XYZ file of N, CA, C and O in Angstrom:
476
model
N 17.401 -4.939 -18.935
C 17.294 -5.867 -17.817
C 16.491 -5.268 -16.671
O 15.656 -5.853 -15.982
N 16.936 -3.839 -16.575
C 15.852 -3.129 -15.604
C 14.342 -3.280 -15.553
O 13.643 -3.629 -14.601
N 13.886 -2.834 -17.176
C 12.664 -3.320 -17.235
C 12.043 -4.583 -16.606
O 11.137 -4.614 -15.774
N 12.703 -5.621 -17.162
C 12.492 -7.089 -16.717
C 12.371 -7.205 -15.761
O 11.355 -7.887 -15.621
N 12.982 -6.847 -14.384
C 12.734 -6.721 -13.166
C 11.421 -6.003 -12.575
O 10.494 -6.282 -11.815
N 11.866 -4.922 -13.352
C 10.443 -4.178 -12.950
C 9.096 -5.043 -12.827
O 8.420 -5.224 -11.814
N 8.859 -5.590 -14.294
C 7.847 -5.973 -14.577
C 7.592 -7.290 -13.390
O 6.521 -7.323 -12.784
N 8.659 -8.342 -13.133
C 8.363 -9.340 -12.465
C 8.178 -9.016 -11.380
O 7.304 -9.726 -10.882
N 8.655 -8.084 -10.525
C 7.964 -7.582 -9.477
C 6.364 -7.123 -9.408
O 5.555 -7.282 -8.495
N 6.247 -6.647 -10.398
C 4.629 -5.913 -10.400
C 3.943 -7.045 -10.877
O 2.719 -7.138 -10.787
N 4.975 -8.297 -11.602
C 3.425 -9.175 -11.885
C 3.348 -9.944 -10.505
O 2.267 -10.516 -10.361
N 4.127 -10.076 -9.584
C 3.698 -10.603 -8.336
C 3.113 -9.752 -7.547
O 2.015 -10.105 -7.115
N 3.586 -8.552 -7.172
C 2.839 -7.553 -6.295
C 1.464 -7.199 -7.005
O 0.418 -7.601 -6.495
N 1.456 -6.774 -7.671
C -0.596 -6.881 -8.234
C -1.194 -7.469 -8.319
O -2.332 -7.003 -8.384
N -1.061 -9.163 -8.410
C -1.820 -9.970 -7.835
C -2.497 -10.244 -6.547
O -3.577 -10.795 -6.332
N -1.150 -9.463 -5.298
C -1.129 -9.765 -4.152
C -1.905 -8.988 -3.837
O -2.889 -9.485 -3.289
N -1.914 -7.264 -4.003
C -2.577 -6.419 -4.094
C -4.028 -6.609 -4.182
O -4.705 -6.299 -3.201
N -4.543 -7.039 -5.141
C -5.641 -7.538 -6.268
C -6.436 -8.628 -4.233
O -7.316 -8.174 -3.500
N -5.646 -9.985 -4.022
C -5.805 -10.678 -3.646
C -5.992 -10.143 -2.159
O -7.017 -10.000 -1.492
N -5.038 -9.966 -1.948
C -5.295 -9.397 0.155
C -6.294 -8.171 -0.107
O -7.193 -8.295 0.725
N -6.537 -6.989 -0.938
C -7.449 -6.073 -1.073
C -8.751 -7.212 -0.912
O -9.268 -7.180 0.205
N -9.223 -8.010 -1.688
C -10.808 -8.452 -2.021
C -10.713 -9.457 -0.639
O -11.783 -10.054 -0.521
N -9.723 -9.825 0.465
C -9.997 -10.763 1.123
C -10.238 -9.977 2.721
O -11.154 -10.057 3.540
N -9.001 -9.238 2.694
C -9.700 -8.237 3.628
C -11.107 -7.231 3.917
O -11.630 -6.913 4.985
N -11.489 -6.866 2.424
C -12.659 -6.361 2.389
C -14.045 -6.936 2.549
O -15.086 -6.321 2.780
N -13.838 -8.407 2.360
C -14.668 -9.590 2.615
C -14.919 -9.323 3.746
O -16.117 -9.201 4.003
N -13.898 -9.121 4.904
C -14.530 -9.818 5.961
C -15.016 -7.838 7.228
O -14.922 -7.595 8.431
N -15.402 -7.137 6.214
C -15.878 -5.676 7.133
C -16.979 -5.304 6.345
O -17.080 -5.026 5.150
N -17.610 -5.347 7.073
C -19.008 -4.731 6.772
C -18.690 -3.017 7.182
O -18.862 -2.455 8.264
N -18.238 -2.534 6.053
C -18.072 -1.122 6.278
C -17.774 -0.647 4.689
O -17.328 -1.386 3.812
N -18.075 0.546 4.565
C -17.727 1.400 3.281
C -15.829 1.902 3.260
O -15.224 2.134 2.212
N -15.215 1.971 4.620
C -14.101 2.231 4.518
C -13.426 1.468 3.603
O -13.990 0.397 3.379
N -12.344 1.666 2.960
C -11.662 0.639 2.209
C -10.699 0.139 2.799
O -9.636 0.529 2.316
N -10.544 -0.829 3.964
C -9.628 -1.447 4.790
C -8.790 -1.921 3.769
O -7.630 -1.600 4.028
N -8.903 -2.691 2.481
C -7.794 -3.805 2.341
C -7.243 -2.794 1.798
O -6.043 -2.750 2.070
N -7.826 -1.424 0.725
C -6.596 -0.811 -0.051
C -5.428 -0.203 1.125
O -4.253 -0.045 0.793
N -5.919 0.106 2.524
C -5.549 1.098 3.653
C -4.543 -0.005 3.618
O -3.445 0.427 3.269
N -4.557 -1.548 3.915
C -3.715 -2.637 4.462
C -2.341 -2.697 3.275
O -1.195 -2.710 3.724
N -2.524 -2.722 2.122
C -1.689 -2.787 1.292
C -0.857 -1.666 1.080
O 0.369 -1.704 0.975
N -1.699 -0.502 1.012
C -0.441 0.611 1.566
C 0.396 0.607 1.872
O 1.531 0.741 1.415
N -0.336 0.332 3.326
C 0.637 0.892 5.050
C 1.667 -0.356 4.845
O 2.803 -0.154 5.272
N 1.371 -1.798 4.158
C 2.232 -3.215 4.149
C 3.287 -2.497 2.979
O 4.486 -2.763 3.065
N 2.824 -1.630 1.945
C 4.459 -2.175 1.582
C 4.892 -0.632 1.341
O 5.912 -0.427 0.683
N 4.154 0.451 1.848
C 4.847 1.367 3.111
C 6.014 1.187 3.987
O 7.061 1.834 3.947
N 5.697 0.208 4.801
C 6.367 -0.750 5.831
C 7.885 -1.347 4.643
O 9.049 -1.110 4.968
N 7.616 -1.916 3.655
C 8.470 -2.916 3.228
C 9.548 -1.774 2.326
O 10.772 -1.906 2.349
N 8.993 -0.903 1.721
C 9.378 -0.042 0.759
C 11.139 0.463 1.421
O 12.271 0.479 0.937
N 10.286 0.950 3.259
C 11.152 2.110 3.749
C 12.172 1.027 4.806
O 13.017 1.475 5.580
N 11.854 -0.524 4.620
C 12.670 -1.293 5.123
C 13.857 -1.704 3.751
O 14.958 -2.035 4.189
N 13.746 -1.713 2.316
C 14.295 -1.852 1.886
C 15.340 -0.916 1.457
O 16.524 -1.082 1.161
N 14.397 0.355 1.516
C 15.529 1.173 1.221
C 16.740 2.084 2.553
O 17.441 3.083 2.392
N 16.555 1.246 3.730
C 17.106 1.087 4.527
C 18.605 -0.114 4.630
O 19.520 -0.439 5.386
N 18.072 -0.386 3.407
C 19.102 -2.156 3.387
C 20.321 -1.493 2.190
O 19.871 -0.636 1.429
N 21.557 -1.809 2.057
C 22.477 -2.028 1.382
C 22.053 -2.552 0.026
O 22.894 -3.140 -0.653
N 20.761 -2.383 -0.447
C 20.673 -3.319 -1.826
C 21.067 -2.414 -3.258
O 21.076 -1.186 -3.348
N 21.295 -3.122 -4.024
C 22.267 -3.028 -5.224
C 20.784 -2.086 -6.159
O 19.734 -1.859 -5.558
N 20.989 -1.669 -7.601
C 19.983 -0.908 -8.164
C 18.872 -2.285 -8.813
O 17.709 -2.027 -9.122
N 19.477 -3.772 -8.948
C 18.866 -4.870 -9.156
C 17.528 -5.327 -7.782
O 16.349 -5.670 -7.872
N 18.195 -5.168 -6.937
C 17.163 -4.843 -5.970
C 16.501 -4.150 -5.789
O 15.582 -4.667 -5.154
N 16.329 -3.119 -5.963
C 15.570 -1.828 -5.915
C 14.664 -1.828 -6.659
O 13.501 -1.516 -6.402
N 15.383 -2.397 -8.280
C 14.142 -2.583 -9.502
C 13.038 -3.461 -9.080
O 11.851 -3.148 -9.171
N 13.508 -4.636 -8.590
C 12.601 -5.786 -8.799
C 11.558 -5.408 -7.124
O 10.337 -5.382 -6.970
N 12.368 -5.236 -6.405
C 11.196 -4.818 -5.262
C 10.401 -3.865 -4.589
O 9.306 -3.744 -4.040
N 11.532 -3.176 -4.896
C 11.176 -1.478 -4.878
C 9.991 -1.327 -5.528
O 8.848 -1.529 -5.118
N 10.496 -0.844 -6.888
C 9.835 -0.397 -8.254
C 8.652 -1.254 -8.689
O 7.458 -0.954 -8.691
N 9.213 -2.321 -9.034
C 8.067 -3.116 -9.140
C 7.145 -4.101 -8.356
O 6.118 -4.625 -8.788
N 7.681 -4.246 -7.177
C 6.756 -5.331 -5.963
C 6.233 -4.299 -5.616
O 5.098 -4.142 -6.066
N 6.722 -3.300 -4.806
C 6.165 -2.405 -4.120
C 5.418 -1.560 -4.668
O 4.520 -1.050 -3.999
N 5.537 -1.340 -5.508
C 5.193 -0.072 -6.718
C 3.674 -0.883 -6.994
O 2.563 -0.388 -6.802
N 3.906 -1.953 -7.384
C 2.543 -3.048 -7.870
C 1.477 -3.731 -6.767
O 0.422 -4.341 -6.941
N 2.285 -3.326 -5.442
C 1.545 -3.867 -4.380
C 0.683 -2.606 -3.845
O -0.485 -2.712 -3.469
N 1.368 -1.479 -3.860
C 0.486 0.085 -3.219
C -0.331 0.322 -4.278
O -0.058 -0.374 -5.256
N -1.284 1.108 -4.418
C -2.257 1.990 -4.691
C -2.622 3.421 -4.735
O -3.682 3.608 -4.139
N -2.164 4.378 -5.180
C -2.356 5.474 -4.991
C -3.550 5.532 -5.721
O -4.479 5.848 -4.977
N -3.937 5.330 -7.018
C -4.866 5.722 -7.904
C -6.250 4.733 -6.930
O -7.324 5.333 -6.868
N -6.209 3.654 -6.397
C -7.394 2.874 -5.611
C -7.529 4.068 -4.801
O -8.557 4.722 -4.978
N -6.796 4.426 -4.053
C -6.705 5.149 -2.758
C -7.622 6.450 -3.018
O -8.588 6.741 -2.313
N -7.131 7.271 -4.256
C -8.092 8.363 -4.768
C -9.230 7.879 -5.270
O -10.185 8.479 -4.777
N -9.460 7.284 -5.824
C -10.618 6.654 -6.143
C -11.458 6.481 -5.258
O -12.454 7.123 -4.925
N -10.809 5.199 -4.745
C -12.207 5.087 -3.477
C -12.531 6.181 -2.757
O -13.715 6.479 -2.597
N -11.254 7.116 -2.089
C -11.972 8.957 -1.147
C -12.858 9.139 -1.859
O -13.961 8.921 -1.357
N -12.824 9.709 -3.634
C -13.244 10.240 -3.839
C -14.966 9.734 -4.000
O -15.884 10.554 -4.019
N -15.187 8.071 -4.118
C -16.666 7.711 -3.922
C -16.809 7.823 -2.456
O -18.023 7.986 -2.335
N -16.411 7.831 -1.528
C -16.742 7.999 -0.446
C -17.221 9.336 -0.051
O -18.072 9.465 0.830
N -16.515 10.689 -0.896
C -17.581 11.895 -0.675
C -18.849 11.945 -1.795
O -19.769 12.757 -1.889
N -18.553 10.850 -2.538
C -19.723 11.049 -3.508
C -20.995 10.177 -2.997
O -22.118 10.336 -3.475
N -20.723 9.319 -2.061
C -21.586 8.400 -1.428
C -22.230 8.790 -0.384
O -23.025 8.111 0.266
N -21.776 10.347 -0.109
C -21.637 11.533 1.414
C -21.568 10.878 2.374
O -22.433 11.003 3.242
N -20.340 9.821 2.547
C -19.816 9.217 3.444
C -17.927 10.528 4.033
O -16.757 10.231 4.274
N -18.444 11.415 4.012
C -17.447 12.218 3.995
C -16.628 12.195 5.141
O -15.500 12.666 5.001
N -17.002 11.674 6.435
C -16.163 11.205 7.419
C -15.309 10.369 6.834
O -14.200 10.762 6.473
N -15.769 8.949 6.646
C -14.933 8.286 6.373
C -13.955 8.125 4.970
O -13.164 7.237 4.652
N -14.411 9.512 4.208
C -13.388 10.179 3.120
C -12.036 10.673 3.777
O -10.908 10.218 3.587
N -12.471 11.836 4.694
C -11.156 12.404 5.898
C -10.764 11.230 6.523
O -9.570 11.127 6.239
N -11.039 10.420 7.113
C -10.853 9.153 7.843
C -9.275 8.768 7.400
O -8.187 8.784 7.976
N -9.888 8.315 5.688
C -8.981 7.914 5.121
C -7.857 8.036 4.576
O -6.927 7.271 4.322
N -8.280 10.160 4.288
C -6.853 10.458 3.846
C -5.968 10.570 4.633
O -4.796 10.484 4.269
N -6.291 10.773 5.810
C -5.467 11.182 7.655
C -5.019 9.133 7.627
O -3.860 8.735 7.512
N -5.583 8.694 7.689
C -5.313 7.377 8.045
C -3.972 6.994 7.270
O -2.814 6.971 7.687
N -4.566 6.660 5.829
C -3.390 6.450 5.029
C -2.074 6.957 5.048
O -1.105 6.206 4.935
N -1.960 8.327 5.199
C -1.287 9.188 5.026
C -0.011 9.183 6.607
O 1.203 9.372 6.673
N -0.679 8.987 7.265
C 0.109 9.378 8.756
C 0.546 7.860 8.675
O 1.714 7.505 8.829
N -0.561 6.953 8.406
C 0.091 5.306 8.766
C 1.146 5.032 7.603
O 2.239 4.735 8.087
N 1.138 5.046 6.157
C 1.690 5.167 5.301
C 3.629 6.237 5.585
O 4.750 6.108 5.093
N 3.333 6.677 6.070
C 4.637 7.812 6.418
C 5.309 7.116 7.563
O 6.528 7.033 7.713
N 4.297 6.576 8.436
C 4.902 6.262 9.891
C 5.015 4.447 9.633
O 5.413 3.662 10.493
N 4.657 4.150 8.542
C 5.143 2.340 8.615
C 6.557 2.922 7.421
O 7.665 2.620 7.864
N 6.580 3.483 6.399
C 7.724 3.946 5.919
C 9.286 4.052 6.730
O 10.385 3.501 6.665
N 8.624 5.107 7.501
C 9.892 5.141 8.970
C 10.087 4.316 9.623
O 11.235 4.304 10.066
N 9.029 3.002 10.145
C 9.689 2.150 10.734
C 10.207 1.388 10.003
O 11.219 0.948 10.549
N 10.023 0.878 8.795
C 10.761 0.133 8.175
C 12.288 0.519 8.367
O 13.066 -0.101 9.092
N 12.591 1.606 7.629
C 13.706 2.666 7.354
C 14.587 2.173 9.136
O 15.756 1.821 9.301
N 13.559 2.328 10.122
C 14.740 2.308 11.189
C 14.622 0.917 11.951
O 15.272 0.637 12.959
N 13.599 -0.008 11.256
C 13.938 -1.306 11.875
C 15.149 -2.020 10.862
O 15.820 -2.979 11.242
N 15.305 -1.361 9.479
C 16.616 -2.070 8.749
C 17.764 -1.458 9.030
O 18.853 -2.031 9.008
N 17.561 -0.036 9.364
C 19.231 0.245 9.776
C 19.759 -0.433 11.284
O 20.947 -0.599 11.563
N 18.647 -0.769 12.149
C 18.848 -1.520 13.546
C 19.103 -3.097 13.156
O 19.426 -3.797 14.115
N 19.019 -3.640 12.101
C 19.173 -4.873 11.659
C 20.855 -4.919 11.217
O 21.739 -5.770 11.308
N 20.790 -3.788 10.793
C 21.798 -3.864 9.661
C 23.336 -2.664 9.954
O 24.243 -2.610 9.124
């Protein structure tokens, strides 16, 4: 049953992923990769709000594991740095790992302490 969850989470979160990535990137005329940075830091944000919440291991599977899991990017995230020093766009390689990384950690924590202030 775990599985099952898993999976229905990731078939909604990778679409979404898939979808806010190509719509955000539409609209910047830049080499940075804004939408993968946006999907991150969004379920960054959602990840460290859920696991702030009272939810059962059924919850965890389906949103955790698999929404969240299917909505972030780590492998986009390396990917794209790594064409960005291959493009010798190398600022905006560092840009990104500092970006992701500090925003990614610090939307984590607020989640984490806007659900225990909820809850």
């Amino acid at each position: 049953m775990t599985v099952l969850l898993v999976a229905l989470g990731a078939a909604v979160g990778a679409p979404l992923r898939y979808l806010t990535d190509r719509a955000i990137q539409a609209r910047h005329d830049s080499v940075f990769p804004w939408g993968t940075l946006t999907v991150n830091v969004a379920g960054s944000l959602l990840l460290g709000f859920l696991t702030g919440l009272p939810a059962g291991p059924a919850a965890a599977a389906l949103l955790g594991t698999g929404f969240c899991g299917a909505l972030t990017t780590y492998s986009t995230f390396s990917y794209e740095t790594l064409r960005l020093v291959q493009d010798g766009a190398r600022l905006y390689a560092a840009l990104n790992v500092m970006v992701s990384v500090v925003a990614g950690l610090g939307a984590a924590a607020t989640g984490l302490l806007l659900a225990r202030a909820i809850w």
